[in-house]
mmCIF file of C-alpha atoms in Angstrom:
data_model
loop_
_atom_site.group_PDB
_atom_site.id
_atom_site.type_symbol
_atom_site.label_atom_id
_atom_site.label_comp_id
_atom_site.label_asym_id
_atom_site.label_seq_id
_atom_site.Cartn_x
_atom_site.Cartn_y
_atom_site.Cartn_z
ATOM 1 C CA MET B 1 -25.099 -37.084 -19.052
ATOM 2 C CA ALA B 2 -24.655 -33.614 -20.226
ATOM 3 C CA VAL B 3 -23.531 -31.414 -17.383
ATOM 4 C CA SER B 4 -23.996 -27.674 -17.490
ATOM 5 C CA ALA B 5 -21.105 -25.223 -17.544
ATOM 6 C CA ASN B 6 -22.078 -23.314 -14.585
ATOM 7 C CA LEU B 7 -21.992 -26.659 -12.567
ATOM 8 C CA VAL B 8 -18.450 -27.358 -13.587
ATOM 9 C CA LYS B 9 -17.676 -23.916 -12.753
ATOM 10 C CA GLU B 10 -18.938 -24.093 -9.228
ATOM 11 C CA LEU B 11 -17.331 -27.262 -8.767
ATOM 12 C CA ARG B 12 -14.131 -25.777 -9.974
ATOM 13 C CA GLU B 13 -14.229 -23.006 -7.611
ATOM 14 C CA LYS B 14 -15.026 -25.205 -4.681
ATOM 15 C CA THR B 15 -12.272 -27.487 -5.399
ATOM 16 C CA GLY B 16 -9.886 -25.888 -7.540
ATOM 17 C CA VAL B 17 -9.599 -28.909 -9.595
ATOM 18 C CA GLY B 18 -9.277 -28.530 -13.419
ATOM 19 C CA PHE B 19 -12.174 -28.537 -15.933
ATOM 20 C CA MET B 20 -11.967 -32.104 -17.358
ATOM 21 C CA GLU B 21 -11.848 -33.587 -13.886
ATOM 22 C CA CYS B 22 -14.592 -31.614 -12.702
ATOM 23 C CA LYS B 23 -16.706 -32.378 -15.748
ATOM 24 C CA SER B 24 -15.902 -35.909 -15.485
ATOM 25 C CA ALA B 25 -16.511 -36.351 -11.691
ATOM 26 C CA LEU B 26 -20.056 -34.352 -12.274
ATOM 27 C CA GLN B 27 -21.006 -36.855 -15.003
ATOM 28 C CA GLU B 28 -20.251 -39.665 -12.819
ATOM 29 C CA ALA B 29 -22.290 -38.175 -10.065
ATOM 30 C CA ASN B 30 -25.392 -37.353 -12.506
ATOM 31 C CA GLY B 31 -24.767 -33.652 -11.671
ATOM 32 C CA ASP B 32 -25.355 -34.177 -7.919
ATOM 33 C CA LEU B 33 -22.440 -31.432 -6.596
ATOM 34 C CA GLU B 34 -21.630 -33.035 -3.454
ATOM 35 C CA ALA B 35 -21.340 -36.440 -4.705
ATOM 36 C CA ALA B 36 -18.788 -34.966 -7.329
ATOM 37 C CA VAL B 37 -16.770 -33.555 -4.581
ATOM 38 C CA THR B 38 -16.831 -36.877 -2.964
ATOM 39 C CA ILE B 39 -15.532 -38.459 -6.022
ATOM 40 C CA LEU B 40 -12.945 -35.761 -6.746
ATOM 41 C CA ARG B 41 -11.722 -36.478 -3.185
ATOM 42 C CA LYS B 42 -11.712 -40.257 -3.402
ATOM 43 C CA ARG B 43 -9.391 -39.537 -6.352
ATOM 44 C CA GLY B 44 -7.099 -37.352 -4.012
ATOM 45 C CA LEU B 45 -8.101 -34.282 -6.035
ATOM 46 C CA ALA B 46 -10.084 -32.569 -3.515
ATOM 47 C CA SER B 47 -9.566 -31.974 -0.069
ATOM 48 C CA LEU B 48 -10.319 -28.545 -0.444
ATOM 49 C CA ALA B 49 -13.685 -27.999 1.045
ATOM 50 C CA LYS B 50 -12.147 -28.691 4.605
ATOM 51 C CA LYS B 51 -9.405 -26.666 4.007
ATOM 52 C CA SER B 52 -11.238 -23.386 2.858
ATOM 53 C CA GLY B 53 -12.683 -23.248 6.319
ATOM 54 C CA ARG B 54 -9.288 -23.402 8.199
ATOM 55 C CA GLU B 55 -7.900 -20.330 9.756
ATOM 56 C CA THR B 56 -5.091 -18.502 8.085
ATOM 57 C CA LYS B 57 -2.655 -16.924 10.380
ATOM 58 C CA ASP B 58 0.410 -16.506 8.435
ATOM 59 C CA GLY B 59 1.146 -15.170 4.949
ATOM 60 C CA PHE B 60 3.313 -13.148 2.606
ATOM 61 C CA ILE B 61 3.146 -9.655 1.434
ATOM 62 C CA GLY B 62 3.478 -9.317 -2.233
ATOM 63 C CA THR B 63 4.337 -6.177 -4.260
ATOM 64 C CA TYR B 64 4.525 -5.096 -7.686
ATOM 65 C CA VAL B 65 5.558 -1.883 -9.330
ATOM 66 C CA HIS B 66 4.965 -0.907 -12.877
ATOM 67 C CA ASN B 67 7.461 1.342 -14.278
ATOM 68 C CA GLY B 68 7.534 2.893 -11.116
ATOM 69 C CA LYS B 69 4.086 4.586 -11.888
ATOM 70 C CA ILE B 70 1.653 1.905 -10.737
ATOM 71 C CA GLY B 71 2.413 0.188 -7.388
ATOM 72 C CA VAL B 72 0.492 -2.582 -5.781
ATOM 73 C CA MET B 73 0.771 -4.389 -2.540
ATOM 74 C CA VAL B 74 -1.369 -7.483 -1.469
ATOM 75 C CA GLU B 75 -1.290 -9.455 1.749
ATOM 76 C CA VAL B 76 -1.884 -13.025 1.196
ATOM 77 C CA ASN B 77 -2.911 -15.321 4.042
ATOM 78 C CA CYS B 78 -2.032 -19.176 4.765
ATOM 79 C CA GLU B 79 -1.933 -21.538 7.772
ATOM 80 C CA SER B 80 1.664 -21.959 8.352
ATOM 81 C CA ASP B 81 5.085 -20.265 8.354
ATOM 82 C CA PHE B 82 6.256 -23.226 6.434
ATOM 83 C CA VAL B 83 4.001 -22.370 3.243
ATOM 84 C CA THR B 84 5.103 -18.600 3.231
ATOM 85 C CA ARG B 85 8.789 -19.986 2.227
ATOM 86 C CA ASN B 86 7.151 -22.071 -0.411
ATOM 87 C CA PRO B 87 8.213 -20.251 -3.784
ATOM 88 C CA ASP B 88 5.005 -21.305 -5.345
ATOM 89 C CA PHE B 89 3.319 -19.490 -2.699
ATOM 90 C CA GLN B 90 5.028 -16.300 -3.172
ATOM 91 C CA GLU B 91 4.904 -16.376 -6.730
ATOM 92 C CA LEU B 92 1.078 -16.426 -6.178
ATOM 93 C CA ALA B 93 1.392 -13.195 -3.903
ATOM 94 C CA LYS B 94 3.446 -11.532 -6.815
ATOM 95 C CA GLU B 95 1.012 -12.688 -9.562
ATOM 96 C CA LEU B 96 -1.731 -11.307 -7.661
ATOM 97 C CA ALA B 97 0.028 -8.059 -7.241
ATOM 98 C CA MET B 98 0.578 -7.915 -11.137
ATOM 99 C CA HIS B 99 -3.196 -8.736 -11.847
ATOM 100 C CA ILE B 100 -4.150 -5.926 -9.294
ATOM 101 C CA ALA B 101 -2.019 -3.599 -11.031
ATOM 102 C CA ALA B 102 -3.480 -4.448 -14.299
ATOM 103 C CA SER B 103 -7.053 -5.071 -13.648
ATOM 104 C CA ASP B 104 -7.780 -2.482 -10.846
ATOM 105 C CA PRO B 105 -10.397 -3.903 -8.713
ATOM 106 C CA ARG B 106 -12.056 -2.053 -5.929
ATOM 107 C CA PHE B 107 -12.970 -4.894 -3.540
ATOM 108 C CA VAL B 108 -10.935 -8.246 -2.621
ATOM 109 C CA CYS B 109 -14.661 -9.895 -2.815
ATOM 110 C CA LYS B 110 -18.318 -9.531 -3.102
ATOM 111 C CA GLU B 111 -19.001 -9.406 0.756
ATOM 112 C CA ASP B 112 -16.667 -6.220 0.588
ATOM 113 C CA VAL B 113 -18.932 -4.376 -1.704
ATOM 114 C CA GLY B 114 -20.889 -2.046 0.797
ATOM 115 C CA GLU B 115 -24.288 -2.468 1.114
ATOM 116 C CA ASP B 116 -24.885 1.435 0.171
ATOM 117 C CA VAL B 117 -22.586 1.069 -2.829
ATOM 118 C CA LEU B 118 -24.364 -2.128 -4.080
ATOM 119 C CA ALA B 119 -27.919 -0.238 -3.583
ATOM 120 C CA GLY B 120 -26.632 2.713 -5.490
ATOM 121 C CA GLU B 121 -25.540 0.346 -8.529
ATOM 122 C CA ARG B 122 -28.852 -1.494 -8.443
ATOM 123 C CA GLU B 123 -30.716 1.446 -8.598
ATOM 124 C CA ILE B 124 -28.749 2.591 -11.548
ATOM 125 C CA PHE B 125 -29.086 -0.968 -13.280
ATOM 126 C CA ASN B 126 -32.950 -0.570 -12.528
ATOM 127 C CA ALA B 127 -33.405 2.742 -14.124
ATOM 128 C CA GLN B 128 -31.213 1.282 -17.200
ATOM 129 C CA ALA B 129 -33.300 -1.711 -17.376
ATOM 130 C CA ARG B 130 -36.690 -0.174 -17.366
ATOM 131 C CA SER B 131 -35.455 2.374 -20.040
ATOM 132 C CA THR B 132 -34.928 -0.709 -22.587
ATOM 133 C CA GLY B 133 -38.865 -1.095 -22.287
ATOM 134 C CA LYS B 134 -38.717 -4.812 -21.906
ATOM 135 C CA PRO B 135 -41.397 -6.525 -19.855
ATOM 136 C CA GLU B 136 -41.592 -6.454 -16.212
ATOM 137 C CA ASN B 137 -40.884 -10.366 -15.769
ATOM 138 C CA VAL B 138 -37.491 -9.971 -17.398
ATOM 139 C CA LEU B 139 -36.102 -6.597 -15.942
ATOM 140 C CA GLY B 140 -35.166 -8.571 -12.682
ATOM 141 C CA LYS B 141 -32.736 -10.996 -14.635
ATOM 142 C CA ILE B 142 -31.377 -8.190 -16.443
ATOM 143 C CA VAL B 143 -30.450 -6.344 -13.296
ATOM 144 C CA GLU B 144 -29.134 -9.487 -11.687
ATOM 145 C CA GLY B 145 -26.838 -10.090 -14.722
ATOM 146 C CA ARG B 146 -25.733 -6.362 -14.467
ATOM 147 C CA ILE B 147 -24.670 -7.066 -10.756
ATOM 148 C CA SER B 148 -22.858 -10.315 -11.645
ATOM 149 C CA LYS B 149 -20.848 -8.279 -14.064
ATOM 150 C CA TYR B 150 -20.397 -5.509 -11.876
ATOM 151 C CA TYR B 151 -18.770 -7.943 -9.498
ATOM 152 C CA SER B 152 -16.626 -9.512 -12.115
ATOM 153 C CA GLU B 153 -15.334 -6.067 -12.891
ATOM 154 C CA THR B 154 -14.922 -4.599 -9.483
ATOM 155 C CA CYS B 155 -13.907 -7.697 -7.240
ATOM 156 C CA LEU B 156 -10.369 -9.321 -7.203
ATOM 157 C CA LEU B 157 -11.758 -12.870 -6.731
ATOM 158 C CA GLU B 158 -14.213 -12.630 -9.379
ATOM 159 C CA GLN B 159 -12.385 -10.941 -11.936
ATOM 160 C CA PRO B 160 -10.731 -12.856 -14.955
ATOM 161 C CA PHE B 161 -7.246 -13.649 -14.206
ATOM 162 C CA VAL B 162 -5.043 -11.483 -16.490
ATOM 163 C CA LYS B 163 -2.682 -14.335 -17.141
ATOM 164 C CA ASP B 164 -5.533 -16.533 -18.110
ATOM 165 C CA PRO B 165 -8.909 -14.872 -18.448
ATOM 166 C CA SER B 166 -10.764 -18.395 -19.067
ATOM 167 C CA ILE B 167 -10.639 -18.665 -15.037
ATOM 168 C CA SER B 168 -11.269 -16.246 -12.474
ATOM 169 C CA VAL B 169 -8.847 -15.189 -9.699
ATOM 170 C CA ARG B 170 -10.805 -17.416 -7.207
ATOM 171 C CA GLU B 171 -10.197 -20.363 -9.393
ATOM 172 C CA HIS B 172 -6.690 -19.502 -9.747
ATOM 173 C CA ILE B 173 -6.071 -19.287 -5.765
ATOM 174 C CA ALA B 174 -8.357 -22.467 -5.719
ATOM 175 C CA ALA B 175 -5.578 -24.153 -7.670
ATOM 176 C CA HIS B 176 -2.865 -23.168 -5.474
ATOM 177 C CA ILE B 177 -5.114 -24.263 -2.255
ATOM 178 C CA GLN B 178 -5.204 -27.606 -3.932
ATOM 179 C CA LYS B 179 -1.565 -27.837 -5.092
ATOM 180 C CA ILE B 180 -0.167 -26.438 -1.755
ATOM 181 C CA GLY B 181 -2.562 -28.070 0.658
ATOM 182 C CA GLU B 182 -3.386 -25.106 2.874
ATOM 183 C CA ASN B 183 -6.017 -22.680 2.738
ATOM 184 C CA ILE B 184 -5.038 -19.425 1.084
ATOM 185 C CA GLN B 185 -7.139 -16.001 1.323
ATOM 186 C CA VAL B 186 -6.481 -12.501 0.128
ATOM 187 C CA ARG B 187 -6.811 -10.295 3.229
ATOM 188 C CA ARG B 188 -6.162 -6.803 1.602
ATOM 189 C CA PHE B 189 -4.568 -4.830 -1.169
ATOM 190 C CA VAL B 190 -3.694 -1.247 -2.005
ATOM 191 C CA ARG B 191 -2.886 0.185 -5.491
ATOM 192 C CA TYR B 192 -0.951 3.377 -6.012
ATOM 193 C CA LYS B 193 -1.327 5.249 -9.188
ATOM 194 C CA LEU B 194 1.244 7.920 -9.871
ATOM 195 C CA GLY B 195 -0.486 11.422 -8.919
ATOM 196 C CA GLU B 196 -4.005 10.016 -8.942
ATOM 197 C CA MET E 1 31.343 33.555 16.007
ATOM 198 C CA ALA E 2 29.724 30.725 17.579
ATOM 199 C CA VAL E 3 26.952 29.290 15.751
ATOM 200 C CA SER E 4 23.938 27.518 17.536
ATOM 201 C CA ALA E 5 23.559 24.038 16.292
ATOM 202 C CA ASN E 6 19.925 24.714 16.029
ATOM 203 C CA LEU E 7 20.645 27.692 13.222
ATOM 204 C CA VAL E 8 22.961 25.172 11.625
ATOM 205 C CA LYS E 9 19.947 22.587 11.526
ATOM 206 C CA GLU E 10 17.764 24.831 10.182
ATOM 207 C CA LEU E 11 19.949 26.119 7.423
ATOM 208 C CA ARG E 12 20.524 22.433 6.552
ATOM 209 C CA GLU E 13 17.017 21.757 6.322
ATOM 210 C CA LYS E 14 16.358 24.820 4.252
ATOM 211 C CA THR E 15 19.154 24.154 1.886
ATOM 212 C CA GLY E 16 19.983 20.124 2.168
ATOM 213 C CA VAL E 17 23.712 21.154 2.284
ATOM 214 C CA GLY E 18 26.304 19.551 4.543
ATOM 215 C CA PHE E 19 26.844 20.380 8.198
ATOM 216 C CA MET E 20 30.446 21.880 7.736
ATOM 217 C CA GLU E 21 29.479 24.247 4.908
ATOM 218 C CA CYS E 22 26.514 25.202 6.716
ATOM 219 C CA LYS E 23 28.444 25.932 9.695
ATOM 220 C CA SER E 24 31.055 27.997 7.845
ATOM 221 C CA ALA E 25 28.403 30.257 5.727
ATOM 222 C CA LEU E 26 26.588 31.014 9.012
ATOM 223 C CA GLN E 27 29.855 32.195 10.563
ATOM 224 C CA GLU E 28 30.682 34.265 7.586
ATOM 225 C CA ALA E 29 26.986 35.648 7.727
ATOM 226 C CA ASN E 30 27.095 36.317 11.391
ATOM 227 C CA GLY E 31 24.516 34.294 12.162
ATOM 228 C CA ASP E 32 22.108 35.742 9.711
ATOM 229 C CA LEU E 33 20.176 32.700 8.321
ATOM 230 C CA GLU E 34 19.167 34.472 4.928
ATOM 231 C CA ALA E 35 22.556 35.663 4.321
ATOM 232 C CA ALA E 36 24.045 32.355 4.886
ATOM 233 C CA VAL E 37 21.636 31.120 2.067
ATOM 234 C CA THR E 38 22.874 33.401 -0.197
ATOM 235 C CA ILE E 39 26.671 32.615 0.547
ATOM 236 C CA LEU E 40 25.689 29.026 -0.074
ATOM 237 C CA ARG E 41 24.119 29.809 -3.358
ATOM 238 C CA LYS E 42 27.033 31.742 -4.261
ATOM 239 C CA ARG E 43 29.092 28.842 -3.798
ATOM 240 C CA GLY E 44 26.575 27.007 -6.121
ATOM 241 C CA LEU E 45 25.530 24.826 -3.139
ATOM 242 C CA ALA E 46 22.098 25.991 -2.435
ATOM 243 C CA SER E 47 19.509 26.198 -5.090
ATOM 244 C CA LEU E 48 16.982 24.850 -2.981
ATOM 245 C CA ALA E 49 14.729 27.325 -1.703
ATOM 246 C CA LYS E 50 13.467 27.913 -5.058
ATOM 247 C CA LYS E 51 13.298 24.075 -6.006
ATOM 248 C CA SER E 52 11.153 23.300 -2.930
ATOM 249 C CA GLY E 53 8.374 25.571 -4.106
ATOM 250 C CA ARG E 54 8.017 24.056 -7.513
ATOM 251 C CA GLU E 55 5.236 21.473 -8.554
ATOM 252 C CA THR E 56 5.891 17.603 -8.398
ATOM 253 C CA LYS E 57 3.880 16.121 -10.840
ATOM 254 C CA ASP E 58 6.077 13.185 -11.619
ATOM 255 C CA GLY E 59 7.619 10.578 -9.282
ATOM 256 C CA PHE E 60 8.231 6.737 -8.671
ATOM 257 C CA ILE E 61 6.697 4.309 -6.291
ATOM 258 C CA GLY E 62 9.003 2.370 -4.082
ATOM 259 C CA THR E 63 8.172 -0.769 -2.291
ATOM 260 C CA TYR E 64 10.206 -2.852 0.352
ATOM 261 C CA VAL E 65 9.193 -5.961 1.908
ATOM 262 C CA HIS E 66 10.783 -7.382 4.660
ATOM 263 C CA ASN E 67 10.904 -11.199 4.904
ATOM 264 C CA GLY E 68 7.363 -11.091 3.596
ATOM 265 C CA LYS E 69 6.130 -9.923 6.887
ATOM 266 C CA ILE E 70 6.256 -6.078 6.518
ATOM 267 C CA GLY E 71 5.479 -4.431 3.291
ATOM 268 C CA VAL E 72 5.849 -0.719 2.487
ATOM 269 C CA MET E 73 4.851 1.162 -0.518
ATOM 270 C CA VAL E 74 5.533 4.847 -1.032
ATOM 271 C CA GLU E 75 4.921 7.484 -3.489
ATOM 272 C CA VAL E 76 7.571 9.964 -4.363
ATOM 273 C CA ASN E 77 7.127 12.858 -6.555
ATOM 274 C CA CYS E 78 9.621 14.965 -8.690
ATOM 275 C CA GLU E 79 9.340 17.421 -11.261
ATOM 276 C CA SER E 80 10.168 15.520 -14.295
ATOM 277 C CA ASP E 81 9.934 12.012 -15.866
ATOM 278 C CA PHE E 82 13.833 12.394 -16.685
ATOM 279 C CA VAL E 83 14.460 12.368 -12.692
ATOM 280 C CA THR E 84 12.087 9.477 -12.294
ATOM 281 C CA ARG E 85 14.655 7.416 -14.216
ATOM 282 C CA ASN E 86 17.687 8.666 -12.310
ATOM 283 C CA PRO E 87 18.939 5.726 -10.243
ATOM 284 C CA ASP E 88 19.754 8.061 -7.103
ATOM 285 C CA PHE E 89 16.205 9.012 -7.185
ATOM 286 C CA GLN E 90 14.766 5.762 -7.570
ATOM 287 C CA GLU E 91 17.351 4.495 -4.720
ATOM 288 C CA LEU E 92 15.862 7.242 -2.390
ATOM 289 C CA ALA E 93 12.265 5.925 -2.828
ATOM 290 C CA LYS E 94 13.680 2.321 -1.933
ATOM 291 C CA GLU E 95 15.593 3.831 0.962
ATOM 292 C CA LEU E 96 12.268 5.643 2.191
ATOM 293 C CA ALA E 97 10.272 2.298 1.901
ATOM 294 C CA MET E 98 12.904 0.894 3.977
ATOM 295 C CA HIS E 99 12.706 3.551 6.683
ATOM 296 C CA ILE E 100 9.060 3.465 6.908
ATOM 297 C CA ALA E 101 9.263 -0.351 7.280
ATOM 298 C CA ALA E 102 11.783 0.070 10.202
ATOM 299 C CA SER E 103 10.520 3.249 11.961
ATOM 300 C CA ASP E 104 6.721 2.991 11.318
ATOM 301 C CA PRO E 105 5.708 6.559 11.046
ATOM 302 C CA ARG E 106 2.075 7.391 11.214
ATOM 303 C CA PHE E 107 2.068 10.578 8.976
ATOM 304 C CA VAL E 108 4.082 11.767 6.240
ATOM 305 C CA CYS E 109 4.603 15.524 8.010
ATOM 306 C CA LYS E 110 3.733 17.731 10.786
ATOM 307 C CA GLU E 111 0.755 19.090 8.776
ATOM 308 C CA ASP E 112 -0.892 15.678 8.336
ATOM 309 C CA VAL E 113 -1.376 15.163 11.721
ATOM 310 C CA GLY E 114 -4.994 15.856 12.445
ATOM 311 C CA GLU E 115 -5.971 18.826 14.751
ATOM 312 C CA ASP E 116 -8.121 16.224 16.804
ATOM 313 C CA VAL E 117 -5.108 13.977 17.086
ATOM 314 C CA LEU E 118 -2.838 16.828 18.215
ATOM 315 C CA ALA E 119 -5.645 18.380 20.577
ATOM 316 C CA GLY E 120 -5.839 15.040 22.286
ATOM 317 C CA GLU E 121 -2.066 14.485 22.420
ATOM 318 C CA ARG E 122 -1.628 17.991 23.879
ATOM 319 C CA GLU E 123 -4.223 17.344 26.470
ATOM 320 C CA ILE E 124 -2.070 14.242 27.785
ATOM 321 C CA PHE E 125 1.041 15.878 27.562
ATOM 322 C CA ASN E 126 -0.688 19.139 29.705
ATOM 323 C CA ALA E 127 -1.804 16.651 32.180
ATOM 324 C CA GLN E 128 1.484 14.794 32.511
ATOM 325 C CA ALA E 129 3.475 18.294 32.747
ATOM 326 C CA ARG E 130 0.966 19.335 35.390
ATOM 327 C CA SER E 131 1.464 16.271 37.317
ATOM 328 C CA THR E 132 5.427 16.885 37.561
ATOM 329 C CA GLY E 133 4.225 19.930 40.080
ATOM 330 C CA LYS E 134 6.862 22.181 38.192
ATOM 331 C CA PRO E 135 5.884 25.885 38.049
ATOM 332 C CA GLU E 136 3.461 27.167 35.793
ATOM 333 C CA ASN E 137 5.723 28.978 33.549
ATOM 334 C CA VAL E 138 7.898 25.919 32.750
ATOM 335 C CA LEU E 139 4.952 23.743 31.924
ATOM 336 C CA GLY E 140 4.350 25.309 28.395
ATOM 337 C CA LYS E 141 7.966 24.723 27.584
ATOM 338 C CA ILE E 142 7.506 21.006 28.587
ATOM 339 C CA VAL E 143 4.449 20.331 26.817
ATOM 340 C CA GLU E 144 6.107 21.736 23.169
ATOM 341 C CA GLY E 145 9.048 19.668 23.854
ATOM 342 C CA ARG E 146 6.833 16.496 24.168
ATOM 343 C CA ILE E 147 5.106 17.793 21.221
ATOM 344 C CA SER E 148 8.116 18.269 19.041
ATOM 345 C CA LYS E 149 9.174 14.969 20.099
ATOM 346 C CA TYR E 150 5.568 13.177 19.448
ATOM 347 C CA TYR E 151 6.313 14.691 15.641
ATOM 348 C CA SER E 152 9.849 13.285 15.269
ATOM 349 C CA GLU E 153 8.270 9.973 16.526
ATOM 350 C CA THR E 154 5.388 9.830 14.171
ATOM 351 C CA CYS E 155 6.129 12.002 11.412
ATOM 352 C CA LEU E 156 8.184 10.459 8.666
ATOM 353 C CA LEU E 157 10.086 13.804 7.523
ATOM 354 C CA GLU E 158 10.775 14.492 11.249
ATOM 355 C CA GLN E 159 12.190 11.090 12.236
ATOM 356 C CA PRO E 160 15.617 10.270 12.566
ATOM 357 C CA PHE E 161 16.870 8.590 9.423
ATOM 358 C CA VAL E 162 17.177 4.747 10.009
ATOM 359 C CA LYS E 163 20.444 4.566 7.935
ATOM 360 C CA ASP E 164 22.114 7.666 9.333
ATOM 361 C CA PRO E 165 20.009 8.687 12.602
ATOM 362 C CA SER E 166 22.176 12.076 12.940
ATOM 363 C CA ILE E 167 19.846 13.351 10.075
ATOM 364 C CA SER E 168 16.159 13.580 9.749
ATOM 365 C CA VAL E 169 14.366 12.042 6.765
ATOM 366 C CA ARG E 170 13.768 15.728 5.710
ATOM 367 C CA GLU E 171 17.507 16.302 5.662
ATOM 368 C CA HIS E 172 18.278 13.208 3.766
ATOM 369 C CA ILE E 173 15.512 14.214 1.196
ATOM 370 C CA ALA E 174 16.942 17.782 1.159
ATOM 371 C CA ALA E 175 20.459 16.536 0.151
ATOM 372 C CA HIS E 176 18.696 14.530 -2.832
ATOM 373 C CA ILE E 177 16.789 17.835 -3.922
ATOM 374 C CA GLN E 178 20.300 19.401 -3.748
ATOM 375 C CA LYS E 179 22.230 16.735 -5.585
ATOM 376 C CA ILE E 180 19.424 15.641 -8.286
ATOM 377 C CA GLY E 181 18.327 19.620 -8.863
ATOM 378 C CA GLU E 182 14.752 19.041 -8.531
ATOM 379 C CA ASN E 183 12.102 19.430 -5.778
ATOM 380 C CA ILE E 184 11.249 15.969 -4.147
ATOM 381 C CA GLN E 185 8.202 15.296 -2.175
ATOM 382 C CA VAL E 186 6.649 12.109 -0.232
ATOM 383 C CA ARG E 187 3.110 12.080 -1.270
ATOM 384 C CA ARG E 188 1.668 9.195 0.665
ATOM 385 C CA PHE E 189 2.825 5.747 2.124
ATOM 386 C CA VAL E 190 1.401 2.762 3.333
ATOM 387 C CA ARG E 191 2.755 -0.080 5.707
ATOM 388 C CA TYR E 192 1.115 -3.230 5.869
ATOM 389 C CA LYS E 193 2.325 -5.718 9.045
ATOM 390 C CA LEU E 194 1.146 -9.321 8.287
ATOM 391 C CA GLY E 195 -1.960 -10.179 10.395
ATOM 392 C CA GLU E 196 -2.347 -6.731 12.069
#
C-alpha cells in the first residue's frame, strides 16, 4: 500500500521515529495512524505519545554567541535533573540556540502566535490571494498554504532544522525525546542582535 | 586637607581612576571636583569625561550560565570593532553576565526605573518613614536614603560589583573605559532562572 508523505510526517512528529520505520509501520497498518503508533511501540521505538504529555519541571539553559554579535539564550525543559546532566540533552540545548541564531524565529510554536498577529497576516494573505484573480474556491487553499508557510518561517518548532533541513526542529526534538526517554519542551528563548 | 569619601567616589565614577589617585588629586585641588579632573587629565589618567559622551555603536554579547539553571545574556557596547576583539573587553562582558547571574538586577541604570515604579516605591518608603514617628524634617532624608538603597539593589550600574563589592559596577566599567580608551555602555540584559 502507498503511504502519503504527509502521513509519514505526522507519524514522525508524533513519535520521533525515523522515516523508514514510520513508513513501514504505516504500510503494515494500512495507513491507520494510531495502529502504526502501536506497531512502533511494540517494536520498542515509540513510547513517545505518553512522554510528550508528561510535565517538564527541570531543564537546561543553552546559549550561543556568534562572533559576539548575535546572542541566543534558550530554556529547554525536561522531566528530571538526571536528564539535565545528560550530554545529549545539553547538546540539544546548544544546537537549538545555534539554530535560533541562524534562523531567527519569532515564536516557539504556533500557539504562541497571537490571534491579532495571525488575523493581520491572514488579511494580507487574503488580499494577495484575491489579487491573483484565481477562482473563489481555491483562494481558501492559497491562504491556508501561506499561513502554513508563515508558521514554518516564524515558529521555532516548525522551522526546518538548520543542521538538517529535511526535518523540522519539532522532529529533531522528538528524536531526542525518543532517545533520551523523557518529554522535552522549549519553554522560551531570546535573541539579541548587536545594536538592533 | 581632608577630602570626603563621597567626593572621592564621585571623582572615581567620573573618571574611572583609582581611589588613591583620586584622593591625592582632590587634596591638591582643595576639594574642587573639576580641578581634580584636570589634574588627573594632566597626569594622563583621566580622559574619560570626553569618552563617556561618545557614541557606542559596536559591542559584544556576553553570556554566562550557572549550572544550566541560571542564564544571562548581556549586550555591552563600545565604539569600534577593534575594541570588540580586545580580550579585556570580552572579559568585561563575561564578568557582567556573571554579576547579573549572581545579583539579579532589574534595570540597567536609574533612568530605566519607570516613573510609576519609582512613585510606588516612594509611597511605600514614605509610609514606612512616617510609621517611625520621627520628626517631619528628617522624613525626607530617610525616604531619599531608601530610594538610593533601592537603586543600589535593583540597578545593575549601582550594584556593588560581585567580584569586588568595594566598588559599584559603574566604577568597574569606568575603570575599563579608562584602560581601554573607549566609551563602554551596557545596553540591555536578560536573565533566565529555570522554571520561573
